[in-house]
PDB file of C-alpha atoms in Angstrom:
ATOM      1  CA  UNK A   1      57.062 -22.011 -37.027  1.00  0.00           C
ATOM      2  CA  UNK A   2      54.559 -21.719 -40.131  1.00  0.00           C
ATOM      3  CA  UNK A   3      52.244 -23.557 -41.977  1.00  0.00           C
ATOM      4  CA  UNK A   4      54.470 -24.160 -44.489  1.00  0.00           C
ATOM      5  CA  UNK A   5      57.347 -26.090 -42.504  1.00  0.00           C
ATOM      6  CA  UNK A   6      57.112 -29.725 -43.396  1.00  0.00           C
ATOM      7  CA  UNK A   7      59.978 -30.416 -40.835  1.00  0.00           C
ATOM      8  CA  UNK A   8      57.350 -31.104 -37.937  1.00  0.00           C
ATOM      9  CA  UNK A   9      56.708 -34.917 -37.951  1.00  0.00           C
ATOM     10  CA  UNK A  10      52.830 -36.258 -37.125  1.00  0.00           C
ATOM     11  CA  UNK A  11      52.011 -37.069 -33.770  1.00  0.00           C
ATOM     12  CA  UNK A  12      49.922 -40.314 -33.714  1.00  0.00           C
ATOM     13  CA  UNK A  13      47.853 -41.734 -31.030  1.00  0.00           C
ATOM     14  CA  UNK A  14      46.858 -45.372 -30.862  1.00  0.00           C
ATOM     15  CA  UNK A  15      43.870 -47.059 -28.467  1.00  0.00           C
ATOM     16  CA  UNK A  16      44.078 -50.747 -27.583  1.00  0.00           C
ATOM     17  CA  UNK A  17      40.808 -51.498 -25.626  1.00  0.00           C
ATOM     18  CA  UNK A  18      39.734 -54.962 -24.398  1.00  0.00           C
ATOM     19  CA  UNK A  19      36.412 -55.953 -23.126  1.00  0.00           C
ATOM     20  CA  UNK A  20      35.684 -59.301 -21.416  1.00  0.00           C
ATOM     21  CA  UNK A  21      32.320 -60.592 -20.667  1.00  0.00           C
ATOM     22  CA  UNK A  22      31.885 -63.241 -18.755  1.00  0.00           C
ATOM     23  CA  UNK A  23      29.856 -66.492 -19.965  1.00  0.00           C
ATOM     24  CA  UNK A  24      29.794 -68.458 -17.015  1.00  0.00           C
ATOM     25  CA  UNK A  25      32.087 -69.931 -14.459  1.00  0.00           C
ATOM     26  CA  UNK A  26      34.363 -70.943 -16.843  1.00  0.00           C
ATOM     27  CA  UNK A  27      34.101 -69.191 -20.127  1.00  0.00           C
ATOM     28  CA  UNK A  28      34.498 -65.966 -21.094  1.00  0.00           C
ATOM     29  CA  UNK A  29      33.826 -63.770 -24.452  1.00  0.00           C
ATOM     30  CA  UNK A  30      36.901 -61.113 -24.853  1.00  0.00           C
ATOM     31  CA  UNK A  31      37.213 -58.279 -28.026  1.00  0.00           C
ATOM     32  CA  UNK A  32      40.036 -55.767 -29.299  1.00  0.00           C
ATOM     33  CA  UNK A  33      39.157 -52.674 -30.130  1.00  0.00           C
ATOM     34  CA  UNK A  34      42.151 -50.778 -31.704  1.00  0.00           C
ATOM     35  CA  UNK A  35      41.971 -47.485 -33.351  1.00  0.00           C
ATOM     36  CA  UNK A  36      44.786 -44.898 -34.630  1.00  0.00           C
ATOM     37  CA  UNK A  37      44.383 -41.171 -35.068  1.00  0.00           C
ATOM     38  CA  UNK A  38      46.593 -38.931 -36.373  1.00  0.00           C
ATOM     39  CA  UNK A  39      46.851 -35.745 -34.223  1.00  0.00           C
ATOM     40  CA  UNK A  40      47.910 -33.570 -37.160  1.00  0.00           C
ATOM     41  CA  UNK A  41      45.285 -33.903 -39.745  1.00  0.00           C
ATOM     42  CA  UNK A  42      42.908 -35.605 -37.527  1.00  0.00           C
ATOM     43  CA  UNK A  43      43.136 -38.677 -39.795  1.00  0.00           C
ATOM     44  CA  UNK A  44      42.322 -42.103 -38.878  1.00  0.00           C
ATOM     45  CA  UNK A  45      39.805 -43.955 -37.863  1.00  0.00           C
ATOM     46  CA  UNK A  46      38.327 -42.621 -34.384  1.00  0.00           C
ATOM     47  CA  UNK A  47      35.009 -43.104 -35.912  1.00  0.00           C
ATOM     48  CA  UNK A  48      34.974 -46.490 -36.924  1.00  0.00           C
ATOM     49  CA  UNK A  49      37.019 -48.270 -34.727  1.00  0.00           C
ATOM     50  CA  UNK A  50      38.891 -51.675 -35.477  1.00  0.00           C
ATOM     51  CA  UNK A  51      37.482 -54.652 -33.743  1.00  0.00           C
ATOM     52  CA  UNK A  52      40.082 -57.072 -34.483  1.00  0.00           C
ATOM     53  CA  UNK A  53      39.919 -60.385 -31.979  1.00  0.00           C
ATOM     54  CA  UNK A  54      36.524 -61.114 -30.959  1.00  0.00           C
ATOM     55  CA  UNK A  55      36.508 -64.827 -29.625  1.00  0.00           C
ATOM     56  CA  UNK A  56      35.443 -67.091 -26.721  1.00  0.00           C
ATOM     57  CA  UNK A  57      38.103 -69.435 -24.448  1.00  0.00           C
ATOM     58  CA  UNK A  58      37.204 -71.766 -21.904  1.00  0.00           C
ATOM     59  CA  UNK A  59      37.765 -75.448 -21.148  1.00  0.00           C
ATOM     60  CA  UNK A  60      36.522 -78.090 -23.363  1.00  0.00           C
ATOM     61  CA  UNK A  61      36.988 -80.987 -20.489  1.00  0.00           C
ATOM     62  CA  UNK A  62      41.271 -80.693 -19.904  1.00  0.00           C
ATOM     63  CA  UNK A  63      41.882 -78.700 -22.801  1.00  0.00           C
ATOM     64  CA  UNK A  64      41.848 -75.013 -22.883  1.00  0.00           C
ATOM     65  CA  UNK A  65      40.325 -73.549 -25.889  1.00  0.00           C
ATOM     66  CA  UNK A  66      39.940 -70.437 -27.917  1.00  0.00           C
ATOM     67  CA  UNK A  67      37.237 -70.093 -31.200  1.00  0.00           C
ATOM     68  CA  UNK A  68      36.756 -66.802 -32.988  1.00  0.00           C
ATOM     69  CA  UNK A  69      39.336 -64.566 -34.112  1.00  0.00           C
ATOM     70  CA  UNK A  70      42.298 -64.409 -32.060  1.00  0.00           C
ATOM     71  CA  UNK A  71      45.735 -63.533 -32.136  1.00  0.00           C
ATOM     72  CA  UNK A  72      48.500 -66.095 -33.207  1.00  0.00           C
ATOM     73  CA  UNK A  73      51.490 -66.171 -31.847  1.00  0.00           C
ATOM     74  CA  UNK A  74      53.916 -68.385 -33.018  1.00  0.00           C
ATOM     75  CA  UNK A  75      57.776 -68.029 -31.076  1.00  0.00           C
ATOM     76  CA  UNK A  76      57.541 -64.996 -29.952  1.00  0.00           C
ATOM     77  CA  UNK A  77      55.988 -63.467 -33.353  1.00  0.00           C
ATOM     78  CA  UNK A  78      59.083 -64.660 -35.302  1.00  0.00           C
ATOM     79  CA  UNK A  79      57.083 -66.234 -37.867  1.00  0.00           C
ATOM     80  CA  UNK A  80      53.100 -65.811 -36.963  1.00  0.00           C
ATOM     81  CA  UNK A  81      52.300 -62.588 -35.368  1.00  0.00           C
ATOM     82  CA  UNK A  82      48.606 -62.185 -37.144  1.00  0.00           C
ATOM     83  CA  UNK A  83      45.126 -63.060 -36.012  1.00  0.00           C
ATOM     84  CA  UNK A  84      43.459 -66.398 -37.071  1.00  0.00           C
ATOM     85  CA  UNK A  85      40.077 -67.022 -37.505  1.00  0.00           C
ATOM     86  CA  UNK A  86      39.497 -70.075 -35.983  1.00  0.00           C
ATOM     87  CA  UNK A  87      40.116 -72.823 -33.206  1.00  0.00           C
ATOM     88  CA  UNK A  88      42.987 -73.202 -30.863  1.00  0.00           C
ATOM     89  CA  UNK A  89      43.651 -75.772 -27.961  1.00  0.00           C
ATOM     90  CA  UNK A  90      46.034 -76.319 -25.075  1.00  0.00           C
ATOM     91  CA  UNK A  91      46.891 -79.000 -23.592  1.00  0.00           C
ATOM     92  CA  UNK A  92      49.845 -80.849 -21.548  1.00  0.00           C
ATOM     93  CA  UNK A  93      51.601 -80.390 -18.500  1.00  0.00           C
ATOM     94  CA  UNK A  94      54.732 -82.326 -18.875  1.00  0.00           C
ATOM     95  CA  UNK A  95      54.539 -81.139 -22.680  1.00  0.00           C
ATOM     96  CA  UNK A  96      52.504 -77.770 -23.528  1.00  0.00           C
ATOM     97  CA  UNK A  97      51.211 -78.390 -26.845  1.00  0.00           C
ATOM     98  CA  UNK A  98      49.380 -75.652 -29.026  1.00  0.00           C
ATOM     99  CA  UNK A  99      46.939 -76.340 -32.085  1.00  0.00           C
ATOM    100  CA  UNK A 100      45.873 -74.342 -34.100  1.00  0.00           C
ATOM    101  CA  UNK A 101      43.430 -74.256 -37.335  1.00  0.00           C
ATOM    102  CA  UNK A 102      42.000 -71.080 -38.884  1.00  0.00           C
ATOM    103  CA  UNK A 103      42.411 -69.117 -42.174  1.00  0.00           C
ATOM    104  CA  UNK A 104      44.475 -65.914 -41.546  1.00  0.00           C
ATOM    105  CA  UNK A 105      44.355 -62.933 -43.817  1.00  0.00           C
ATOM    106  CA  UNK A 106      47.006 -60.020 -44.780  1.00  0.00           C
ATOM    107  CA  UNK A 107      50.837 -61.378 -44.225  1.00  0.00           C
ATOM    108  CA  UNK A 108      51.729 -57.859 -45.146  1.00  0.00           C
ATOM    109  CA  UNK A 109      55.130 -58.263 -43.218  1.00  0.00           C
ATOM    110  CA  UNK A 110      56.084 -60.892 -45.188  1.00  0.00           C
ATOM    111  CA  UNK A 111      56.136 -58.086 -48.794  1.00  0.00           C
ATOM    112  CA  UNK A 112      53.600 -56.944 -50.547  1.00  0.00           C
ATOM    113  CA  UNK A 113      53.179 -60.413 -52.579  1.00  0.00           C
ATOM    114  CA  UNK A 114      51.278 -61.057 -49.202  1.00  0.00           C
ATOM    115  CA  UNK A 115      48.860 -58.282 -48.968  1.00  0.00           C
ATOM    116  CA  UNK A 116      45.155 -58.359 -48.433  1.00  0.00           C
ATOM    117  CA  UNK A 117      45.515 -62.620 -49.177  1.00  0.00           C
ATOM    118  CA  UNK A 118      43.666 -65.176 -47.207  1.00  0.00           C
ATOM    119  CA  UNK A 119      45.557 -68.509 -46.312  1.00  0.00           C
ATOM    120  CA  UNK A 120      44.488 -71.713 -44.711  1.00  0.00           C
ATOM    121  CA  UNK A 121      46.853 -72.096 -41.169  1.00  0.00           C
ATOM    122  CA  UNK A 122      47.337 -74.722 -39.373  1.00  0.00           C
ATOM    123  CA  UNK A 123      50.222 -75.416 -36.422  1.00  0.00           C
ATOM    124  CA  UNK A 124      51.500 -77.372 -33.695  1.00  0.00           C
ATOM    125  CA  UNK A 125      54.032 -76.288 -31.239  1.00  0.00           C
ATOM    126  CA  UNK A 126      55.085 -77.774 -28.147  1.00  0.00           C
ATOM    127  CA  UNK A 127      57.317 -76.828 -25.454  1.00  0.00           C
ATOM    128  CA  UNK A 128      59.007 -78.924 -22.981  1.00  0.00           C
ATOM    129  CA  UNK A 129      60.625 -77.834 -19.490  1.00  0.00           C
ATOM    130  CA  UNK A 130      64.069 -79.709 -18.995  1.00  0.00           C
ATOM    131  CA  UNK A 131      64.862 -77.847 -15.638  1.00  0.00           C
ATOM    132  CA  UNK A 132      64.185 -74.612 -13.689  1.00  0.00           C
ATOM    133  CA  UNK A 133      66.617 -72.956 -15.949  1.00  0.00           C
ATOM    134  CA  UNK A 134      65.556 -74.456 -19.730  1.00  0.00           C
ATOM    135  CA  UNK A 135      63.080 -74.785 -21.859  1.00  0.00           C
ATOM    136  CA  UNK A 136      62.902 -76.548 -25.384  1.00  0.00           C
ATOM    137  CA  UNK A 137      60.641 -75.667 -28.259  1.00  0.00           C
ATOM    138  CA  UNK A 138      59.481 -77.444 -31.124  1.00  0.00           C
ATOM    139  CA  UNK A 139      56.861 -76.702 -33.960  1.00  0.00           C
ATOM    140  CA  UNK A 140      55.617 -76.566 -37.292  1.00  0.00           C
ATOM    141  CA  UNK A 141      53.128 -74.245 -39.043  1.00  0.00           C
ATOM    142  CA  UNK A 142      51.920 -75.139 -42.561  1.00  0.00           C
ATOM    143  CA  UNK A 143      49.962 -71.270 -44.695  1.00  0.00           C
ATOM    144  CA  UNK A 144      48.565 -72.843 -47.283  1.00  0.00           C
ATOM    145  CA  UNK A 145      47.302 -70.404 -50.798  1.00  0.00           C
ATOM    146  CA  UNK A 146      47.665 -70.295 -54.445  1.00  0.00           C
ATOM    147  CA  UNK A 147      49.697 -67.567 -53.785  1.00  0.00           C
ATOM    148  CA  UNK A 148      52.594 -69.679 -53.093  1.00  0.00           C
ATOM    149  CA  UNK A 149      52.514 -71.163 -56.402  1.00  0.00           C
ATOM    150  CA  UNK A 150      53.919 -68.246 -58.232  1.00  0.00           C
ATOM    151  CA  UNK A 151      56.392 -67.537 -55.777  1.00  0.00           C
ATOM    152  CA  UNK A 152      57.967 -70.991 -55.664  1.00  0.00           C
ATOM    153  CA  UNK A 153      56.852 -71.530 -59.320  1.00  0.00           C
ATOM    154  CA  UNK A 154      55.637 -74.846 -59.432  1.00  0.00           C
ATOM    155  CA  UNK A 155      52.076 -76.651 -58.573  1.00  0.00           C
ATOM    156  CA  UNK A 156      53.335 -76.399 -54.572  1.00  0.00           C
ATOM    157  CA  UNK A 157      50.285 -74.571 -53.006  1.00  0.00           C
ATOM    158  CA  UNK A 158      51.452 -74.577 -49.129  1.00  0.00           C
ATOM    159  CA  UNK A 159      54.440 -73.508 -47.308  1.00  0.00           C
ATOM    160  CA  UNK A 160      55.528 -75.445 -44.458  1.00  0.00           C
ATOM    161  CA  UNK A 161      57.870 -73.876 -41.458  1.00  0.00           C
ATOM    162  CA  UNK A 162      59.942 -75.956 -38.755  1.00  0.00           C
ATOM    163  CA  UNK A 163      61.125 -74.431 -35.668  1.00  0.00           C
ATOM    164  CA  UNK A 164      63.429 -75.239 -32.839  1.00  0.00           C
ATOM    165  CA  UNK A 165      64.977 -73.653 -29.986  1.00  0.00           C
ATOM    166  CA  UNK A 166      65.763 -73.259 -26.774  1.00  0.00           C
ATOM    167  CA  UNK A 167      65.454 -70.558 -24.001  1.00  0.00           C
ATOM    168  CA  UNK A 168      68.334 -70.977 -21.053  1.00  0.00           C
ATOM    169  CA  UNK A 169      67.378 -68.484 -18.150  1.00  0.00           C
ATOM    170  CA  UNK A 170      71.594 -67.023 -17.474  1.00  0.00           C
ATOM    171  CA  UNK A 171      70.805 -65.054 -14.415  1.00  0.00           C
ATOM    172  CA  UNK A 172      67.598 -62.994 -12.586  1.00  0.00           C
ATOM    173  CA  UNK A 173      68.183 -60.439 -15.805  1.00  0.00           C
ATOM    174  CA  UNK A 174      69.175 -62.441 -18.659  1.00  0.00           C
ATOM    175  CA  UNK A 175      68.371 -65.079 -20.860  1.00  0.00           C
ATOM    176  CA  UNK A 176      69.592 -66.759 -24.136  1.00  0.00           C
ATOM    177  CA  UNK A 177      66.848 -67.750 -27.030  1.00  0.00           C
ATOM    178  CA  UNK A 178      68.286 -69.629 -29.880  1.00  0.00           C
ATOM    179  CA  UNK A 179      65.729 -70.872 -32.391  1.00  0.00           C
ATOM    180  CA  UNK A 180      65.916 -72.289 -36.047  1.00  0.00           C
ATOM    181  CA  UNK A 181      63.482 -71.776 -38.488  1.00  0.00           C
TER     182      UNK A 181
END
């Protein structure tokens, strides 16, 4: 093989560290470190490093709590999969209820129209345990950014999402999720 052949694809490697410190006997710091290098070139950013959660969670009397930048994870990353910089709480037995409030940056997934913007988020999603077997989900999530405005071309500066579903456990190796959005 020579230089020349472009044939051979890039070999990448990717580092996800986590570090946890604890507070005290009930909160704890945690931070992502992620970094990519490309083994070819020896591109990427090995020297810098990517520090992309860095938040605190703990109780805040019943309710357990995250505040800093943390990951958001709305169904399964079917419509938030992105970190938030901000507050979350958890709470419920009978019904598991999320909030969360934060500005999020960079829906790149969602097309470039998205890129390198910061939007208000706010959500609520709750999930509710009929039986052994099934579980129902419910939530809505409301981005809110003047980029919205010249996509839906009006004065409408928000988008607000509604999901619904349900996950039915079908054996020890399979289950059916359904969801609406």
């Amino acid at each position: 093989m020579s230089k020349s052949d472009t044939s051979v694809t890039s070999s990448q490697s990717y580092l996800d560290l986590w570090a946890t410190a604890k507070i005290n006997d009930s909160w704890v710091a945690k931070a992502e470190m992620e970094s990519t290098h490309n083994l070819r070139t020896g591109a990427g950013d090995t020297n810098t490093g990517n520090t992309s959660k860095v938040y605190v969670e703990g109780p805040l009397g019943n309710v357990k709590s995250k505040i800093g930048k943390f990951g958001a994870l709305s169904k399964d990353g079917f419509i938030i999969d992105r970190e938030v910089s901000g507050a979350q709480i958890n709470f419920g037995k009978t019904v598991d209820t999320t909030i969360t409030v934060g500005r999020m940056n960079n829906l790149d997934r969602w097309g470039s129209t998205f890129s390198d913007k910061t939007f208000d988020y706010k959500a609520i999603e709750a999930k509710y345990k009929m039986d052994k077997n099934n579980t129902i989900n419910i939530g809505y999530h409301n981005l809110k950014g003047a980029q919205f405005q010249s996509i839906f071309k009006n004065n409408d500066d928000s988008l607000g999402i509604i999901e619904a579903g349900i996950v039915s456990k079908l054996s020890a190796d399979w289950k059916l999720d359904a969801n609406y959005f």
